């Protein structure tokens, strides 16, 4: 167990997707956490000309992740609003539109399912849909429309403690089918998804986490070279470490999610919390959950 646990937070800057490749100097602006919640896993979504930010809100009182959102207006983000919660941990709120509906697929591996929530009254009211996958601990599921196929990239935590990246095809009814006969990667330095796919200079980029030495130690950006029923290959083109970004003159000890649109980049980061009281409370909460 680490002596000092970490507080995650979300930050943004007004630069278009892919700017991390060329601009290491423009600082990100941290969005304040609340006394009860810390934020991580940021995803942007534009709706009717308004920019929304969705994220995991970690409830420090209950020691569990929930899903929240805020709105960018008048040059700043509003306060966080809690929108989805379950009796188990939720994170990584991958949000997207599909056939005129808006869905969020959160990471919910404690329930051993992958499922979506459908927006009933965007952005605050959501309806839980039937599971896409059951009986497996998939995390950080990320979707890609590629060559007229809907693909699901997902990272499985396997009972033998190995971790592997899989790719599946999804039909229009949300049914899962095998796309590859086996996993496509078990490289701890780049397998686990870390944000949505995006295009930069004509290249399709996959974002992933470098977890080789530690969870949330860095981000990896890879160009997809081949993505077909025959093979999946990618080429790493950028390793983004905490030293490569600046956020309000804070000491950054880790990053693990990046998303962007044509106007804004968002990232999460953690700092080390040295408060003894906070650490004792978190350890107590963790022990209670183990029991």
CSV table of C-alpha atoms in Angstrom, one decimal:
chain,number,residue,atom,x,y,z
A,1,UNK,CA,0.0,0.0,0.0
A,2,UNK,CA,1.3,3.4,-0.9
A,3,UNK,CA,2.1,5.7,2.1
A,4,UNK,CA,0.5,8.6,0.3
A,5,UNK,CA,-2.6,8.2,-1.9
A,6,UNK,CA,-3.4,10.3,-4.9
A,7,UNK,CA,-6.1,12.9,-5.6
A,8,UNK,CA,-7.2,13.0,-9.3
A,9,UNK,CA,-8.4,16.2,-10.9
A,10,UNK,CA,-9.4,17.3,-14.4
A,11,UNK,CA,-7.9,20.2,-16.5
A,12,UNK,CA,-8.4,21.7,-19.9
A,13,UNK,CA,-6.9,24.1,-22.4
A,14,UNK,CA,-8.3,25.9,-25.4
A,15,UNK,CA,-6.4,24.1,-28.1
A,16,UNK,CA,-7.6,21.6,-30.7
A,17,UNK,CA,-7.2,17.8,-30.6
A,18,UNK,CA,-3.6,16.6,-31.1
A,19,UNK,CA,-2.0,19.8,-29.8
A,20,UNK,CA,-0.2,17.7,-27.3
A,21,UNK,CA,2.1,16.5,-30.2
A,22,UNK,CA,3.4,20.0,-30.8
A,23,UNK,CA,2.7,22.2,-27.8
A,24,UNK,CA,4.2,21.3,-24.4
A,25,UNK,CA,4.2,24.9,-23.1
A,26,UNK,CA,0.6,26.1,-23.0
A,27,UNK,CA,-0.6,25.3,-19.5
A,28,UNK,CA,-3.8,23.4,-18.7
A,29,UNK,CA,-6.3,25.0,-16.4
A,30,UNK,CA,-7.4,22.8,-13.4
A,31,UNK,CA,-11.1,22.5,-12.7
A,32,UNK,CA,-11.6,22.6,-9.0
A,33,UNK,CA,-12.6,19.5,-7.1
A,34,UNK,CA,-15.2,19.7,-4.5
A,35,UNK,CA,-14.8,18.9,-0.8
A,36,UNK,CA,-16.5,15.6,-1.3
A,37,UNK,CA,-15.7,14.6,-5.0
A,38,UNK,CA,-12.5,14.4,-7.0
A,39,UNK,CA,-12.8,14.2,-10.8
A,40,UNK,CA,-11.0,11.9,-13.4
A,41,UNK,CA,-11.5,10.3,-16.8
A,42,UNK,CA,-12.8,13.4,-18.7
A,43,UNK,CA,-14.8,13.1,-21.9
A,44,UNK,CA,-16.1,16.1,-24.0
A,45,UNK,CA,-19.4,16.2,-25.8
A,46,UNK,CA,-20.9,19.0,-27.8
A,47,UNK,CA,-24.7,19.2,-27.9
A,48,UNK,CA,-26.8,22.0,-29.5
A,49,UNK,CA,-23.8,24.3,-29.6
A,50,UNK,CA,-23.0,23.8,-25.9
A,51,UNK,CA,-19.8,22.0,-24.6
A,52,UNK,CA,-20.3,19.4,-21.9
A,53,UNK,CA,-17.6,17.6,-19.8
A,54,UNK,CA,-18.3,14.2,-18.3
A,55,UNK,CA,-16.1,12.5,-15.8
A,56,UNK,CA,-15.8,10.1,-12.9
A,57,UNK,CA,-16.6,11.8,-9.6
A,58,UNK,CA,-15.0,9.9,-6.8
A,59,UNK,CA,-17.0,10.2,-3.7
A,60,UNK,CA,-14.4,10.4,-0.8
A,61,UNK,CA,-17.1,9.8,1.8
A,62,UNK,CA,-18.5,6.6,0.3
A,63,UNK,CA,-15.2,5.6,-1.4
A,64,UNK,CA,-16.9,4.9,-4.7
A,65,UNK,CA,-16.9,6.4,-8.2
A,66,UNK,CA,-20.0,8.0,-9.8
A,67,UNK,CA,-20.6,9.8,-13.0
A,68,UNK,CA,-21.0,13.6,-13.2
A,69,UNK,CA,-20.9,16.4,-15.8
A,70,UNK,CA,-20.4,20.2,-16.0
A,71,UNK,CA,-21.0,22.8,-18.7
A,72,UNK,CA,-18.5,25.2,-20.4
A,73,UNK,CA,-20.1,28.6,-20.4
A,74,UNK,CA,-18.8,32.2,-20.2
A,75,UNK,CA,-15.2,31.0,-20.5
A,76,UNK,CA,-15.3,28.5,-17.6
A,77,UNK,CA,-16.7,25.2,-16.5
A,78,UNK,CA,-19.7,25.2,-14.1
A,79,UNK,CA,-19.9,23.2,-10.9
A,80,UNK,CA,-20.1,19.4,-11.2
A,81,UNK,CA,-23.5,17.8,-11.2
A,82,UNK,CA,-23.9,14.1,-10.2
A,83,UNK,CA,-25.9,12.3,-13.0
A,84,UNK,CA,-25.4,8.5,-12.6
A,85,UNK,CA,-24.6,6.3,-9.6
A,86,UNK,CA,-24.8,2.6,-8.7
A,87,UNK,CA,-23.9,0.6,-5.6
A,88,UNK,CA,-20.6,-0.3,-7.3
A,89,UNK,CA,-17.8,1.8,-8.7
A,90,UNK,CA,-18.3,3.7,-12.0
A,91,UNK,CA,-15.7,5.6,-14.0
A,92,UNK,CA,-14.5,6.3,-17.6
A,93,UNK,CA,-17.9,7.7,-18.9
A,94,UNK,CA,-17.4,7.2,-22.7
A,95,UNK,CA,-20.1,9.3,-24.3
A,96,UNK,CA,-21.2,9.2,-27.9
A,97,UNK,CA,-24.1,9.6,-30.3
A,98,UNK,CA,-25.5,6.6,-32.2
A,99,UNK,CA,-28.5,6.6,-34.5
A,100,UNK,CA,-29.9,9.9,-33.1
A,101,UNK,CA,-29.5,8.9,-29.5
A,102,UNK,CA,-26.8,9.7,-26.9
A,103,UNK,CA,-25.2,7.0,-24.8
A,104,UNK,CA,-22.7,6.7,-22.0
A,105,UNK,CA,-20.9,3.5,-21.5
A,106,UNK,CA,-19.1,3.7,-18.1
A,107,UNK,CA,-16.5,1.4,-16.7
A,108,UNK,CA,-18.3,-0.8,-14.3
A,109,UNK,CA,-16.1,-3.9,-13.9
A,110,UNK,CA,-17.2,-4.6,-10.3
A,111,UNK,CA,-20.6,-5.6,-11.8
A,112,UNK,CA,-18.8,-7.8,-14.4
A,113,UNK,CA,-20.8,-6.2,-17.2
A,114,UNK,CA,-20.5,-3.6,-20.0
A,115,UNK,CA,-23.6,-1.7,-20.6
A,116,UNK,CA,-24.8,1.7,-21.8
A,117,UNK,CA,-27.0,4.5,-20.4
A,118,UNK,CA,-29.3,6.2,-22.9
A,119,UNK,CA,-30.0,9.9,-22.5
A,120,UNK,CA,-33.7,10.5,-21.7
A,121,UNK,CA,-33.3,14.2,-20.8
A,122,UNK,CA,-29.8,15.3,-21.7
A,123,UNK,CA,-27.6,15.7,-19.8
A,124,UNK,CA,-29.1,14.9,-16.4
A,125,UNK,CA,-31.5,12.0,-16.9
A,126,UNK,CA,-30.3,8.6,-18.2
A,127,UNK,CA,-31.9,5.1,-18.6
A,128,UNK,CA,-29.8,2.0,-18.2
A,129,UNK,CA,-29.8,-0.3,-21.2
A,130,UNK,CA,-29.4,-4.1,-21.5
A,131,UNK,CA,-25.8,-5.3,-21.0
A,132,UNK,CA,-23.5,-5.7,-24.0
A,133,UNK,CA,-21.2,-8.1,-22.1
A,134,UNK,CA,-21.8,-10.1,-18.9
A,135,UNK,CA,-19.5,-12.2,-16.7
A,136,UNK,CA,-16.3,-10.4,-17.6
A,137,UNK,CA,-14.3,-7.6,-16.0
A,138,UNK,CA,-13.8,-5.2,-18.9
A,139,UNK,CA,-12.5,-1.7,-18.1
A,140,UNK,CA,-12.2,1.6,-20.0
A,141,UNK,CA,-14.2,0.4,-23.0
A,142,UNK,CA,-13.7,2.7,-26.0
A,143,UNK,CA,-15.6,2.6,-29.4
A,144,UNK,CA,-14.4,3.2,-32.9
A,145,UNK,CA,-16.3,3.4,-36.2
A,146,UNK,CA,-13.9,2.1,-38.8
A,147,UNK,CA,-14.5,0.9,-42.4
A,148,UNK,CA,-18.2,0.7,-41.8
A,149,UNK,CA,-17.8,-1.3,-38.6
A,150,UNK,CA,-18.6,-0.4,-35.0
A,151,UNK,CA,-15.7,-1.7,-33.0
A,152,UNK,CA,-15.3,-2.0,-29.2
A,153,UNK,CA,-11.8,-1.8,-27.7
A,154,UNK,CA,-11.8,-3.1,-24.2
A,155,UNK,CA,-9.3,-4.0,-21.5
A,156,UNK,CA,-9.9,-7.2,-19.5
A,157,UNK,CA,-8.8,-7.8,-16.0
A,158,UNK,CA,-8.4,-11.6,-16.0
A,159,UNK,CA,-8.7,-13.7,-12.8
A,160,UNK,CA,-5.0,-14.8,-13.1
A,161,UNK,CA,-4.2,-11.1,-12.8
A,162,UNK,CA,-3.2,-10.7,-16.4
A,163,UNK,CA,-4.6,-7.8,-18.4
A,164,UNK,CA,-5.3,-7.8,-22.1
A,165,UNK,CA,-6.7,-5.6,-24.8
A,166,UNK,CA,-9.5,-7.1,-26.9
A,167,UNK,CA,-11.3,-5.8,-30.0
A,168,UNK,CA,-14.9,-6.8,-30.8
A,169,UNK,CA,-17.4,-5.9,-33.5
A,170,UNK,CA,-20.9,-4.7,-32.5
A,171,UNK,CA,-23.9,-4.9,-34.7
A,172,UNK,CA,-26.7,-2.3,-34.9
A,173,UNK,CA,-28.7,-4.1,-32.2
A,174,UNK,CA,-25.8,-3.8,-29.8
A,175,UNK,CA,-24.8,-7.5,-30.0
A,176,UNK,CA,-21.2,-8.4,-29.5
A,177,UNK,CA,-19.3,-10.7,-31.9
A,178,UNK,CA,-15.7,-11.8,-32.1
A,179,UNK,CA,-13.5,-9.6,-34.3
A,180,UNK,CA,-10.2,-11.2,-33.6
A,181,UNK,CA,-9.6,-14.8,-32.5
A,182,UNK,CA,-7.5,-13.6,-29.6
A,183,UNK,CA,-6.4,-10.5,-27.7
A,184,UNK,CA,-4.5,-7.9,-29.6
A,185,UNK,CA,-2.1,-6.7,-26.9
A,186,UNK,CA,-0.9,-7.5,-23.4
A,187,UNK,CA,1.7,-4.8,-23.3
A,188,UNK,CA,1.3,-3.0,-19.9
A,189,UNK,CA,3.0,0.0,-21.4
A,190,UNK,CA,0.3,0.7,-23.9
A,191,UNK,CA,-2.7,-1.7,-23.8
A,192,UNK,CA,-5.2,0.0,-21.6
A,193,UNK,CA,-7.4,2.6,-23.3
A,194,UNK,CA,-6.9,6.2,-22.2
A,195,UNK,CA,-9.5,8.2,-24.2
A,196,UNK,CA,-11.3,8.3,-27.5
A,197,UNK,CA,-9.7,7.8,-31.0
A,198,UNK,CA,-9.0,11.0,-33.0
A,199,UNK,CA,-7.4,12.0,-36.2
A,200,UNK,CA,-4.3,14.1,-36.4
A,201,UNK,CA,-2.4,15.0,-39.7
A,202,UNK,CA,-4.3,12.3,-41.5
A,203,UNK,CA,-3.4,9.6,-38.9
A,204,UNK,CA,-5.9,7.8,-36.8
A,205,UNK,CA,-4.7,7.9,-33.2
A,206,UNK,CA,-5.4,5.6,-30.3
A,207,UNK,CA,-4.8,6.9,-26.8
A,208,UNK,CA,-3.7,4.5,-24.1
A,209,UNK,CA,-2.2,4.4,-20.6
A,210,UNK,CA,1.3,3.4,-19.7
A,211,UNK,CA,0.8,1.2,-16.7
A,212,UNK,CA,4.1,-0.7,-16.9
A,213,UNK,CA,5.6,0.7,-13.8
A,214,UNK,CA,2.6,2.3,-12.1
A,215,UNK,CA,-1.1,2.9,-12.8
A,216,UNK,CA,-1.5,6.4,-14.3
A,217,UNK,CA,2.1,7.0,-14.9
A,218,UNK,CA,1.8,8.4,-18.5
A,219,UNK,CA,-0.1,8.5,-21.7
A,220,UNK,CA,0.7,6.8,-25.0
A,221,UNK,CA,-0.5,8.0,-28.5
A,222,UNK,CA,-0.3,5.4,-31.3
A,223,UNK,CA,-1.0,5.5,-35.0
A,224,UNK,CA,-3.3,2.7,-36.1
A,225,UNK,CA,-1.5,1.0,-39.0
A,226,UNK,CA,-3.9,-1.9,-39.7
A,227,UNK,CA,-7.3,-2.7,-38.2
A,228,UNK,CA,-9.0,-5.5,-40.0
A,229,UNK,CA,-10.4,-9.0,-39.4
A,230,UNK,CA,-6.9,-10.3,-40.2
A,231,UNK,CA,-4.8,-8.2,-37.9
A,232,UNK,CA,-4.5,-5.2,-35.7
A,233,UNK,CA,-1.2,-3.2,-35.5
A,234,UNK,CA,-0.3,0.2,-34.2
A,235,UNK,CA,2.9,2.3,-34.0
A,236,UNK,CA,3.7,4.4,-30.9
A,237,UNK,CA,4.4,8.0,-31.9
A,238,UNK,CA,4.2,9.9,-28.5
A,239,UNK,CA,4.8,9.1,-24.9
A,240,UNK,CA,3.4,11.9,-22.8
A,241,UNK,CA,4.7,12.0,-19.2
A,242,UNK,CA,3.6,14.3,-16.3
A,243,UNK,CA,6.8,16.3,-17.0
A,244,UNK,CA,5.5,17.2,-20.4
A,245,UNK,CA,2.5,19.2,-19.2
A,246,UNK,CA,1.9,22.2,-17.0
A,247,UNK,CA,-1.2,22.7,-14.8
A,248,UNK,CA,-1.5,25.8,-12.6
A,249,UNK,CA,2.1,25.4,-11.4
A,250,UNK,CA,1.0,22.1,-9.6
A,251,UNK,CA,3.4,19.2,-9.1
A,252,UNK,CA,2.0,16.5,-11.4
A,253,UNK,CA,2.7,12.9,-10.5
A,254,UNK,CA,0.5,11.1,-13.0
A,255,UNK,CA,-1.9,11.3,-16.0
A,256,UNK,CA,-4.1,8.6,-17.6
A,257,UNK,CA,-6.9,10.1,-19.7
A,258,UNK,CA,-6.9,12.5,-22.7
A,259,UNK,CA,-9.8,13.6,-24.9
A,260,UNK,CA,-10.3,16.6,-27.2
A,261,UNK,CA,-12.4,18.2,-29.9
A,262,UNK,CA,-11.7,20.9,-32.5
A,263,UNK,CA,-11.5,23.6,-29.7
A,264,UNK,CA,-10.4,22.0,-26.5
A,265,UNK,CA,-8.1,19.4,-24.9
A,266,UNK,CA,-8.9,17.8,-21.5
A,267,UNK,CA,-6.7,15.6,-19.4
A,268,UNK,CA,-6.8,14.2,-15.9
A,269,UNK,CA,-3.8,14.3,-13.5
A,270,UNK,CA,-3.0,13.3,-10.0
A,271,UNK,CA,-1.1,15.0,-7.2
A,272,UNK,CA,0.1,13.4,-4.0
A,273,UNK,CA,-2.0,14.1,-0.9
A,274,UNK,CA,0.2,14.3,2.2
A,275,UNK,CA,-2.7,14.8,4.7
A,276,UNK,CA,-2.5,12.1,7.4
A,277,UNK,CA,-6.2,12.6,8.2
A,278,UNK,CA,-7.2,12.0,4.6
A,279,UNK,CA,-5.0,8.9,4.3
A,280,UNK,CA,-6.4,7.4,7.4
A,281,UNK,CA,-10.0,8.0,6.2
A,282,UNK,CA,-9.3,6.4,2.8
A,283,UNK,CA,-7.6,3.4,4.3
A,284,UNK,CA,-10.5,2.9,6.7
A,285,UNK,CA,-13.0,3.1,3.7
A,286,UNK,CA,-10.9,0.6,1.7
A,287,UNK,CA,-10.8,-1.9,4.6
A,288,UNK,CA,-14.6,-1.6,5.0
A,289,UNK,CA,-15.1,-2.4,1.4
A,290,UNK,CA,-12.8,-5.5,1.5
A,291,UNK,CA,-14.9,-6.9,4.4
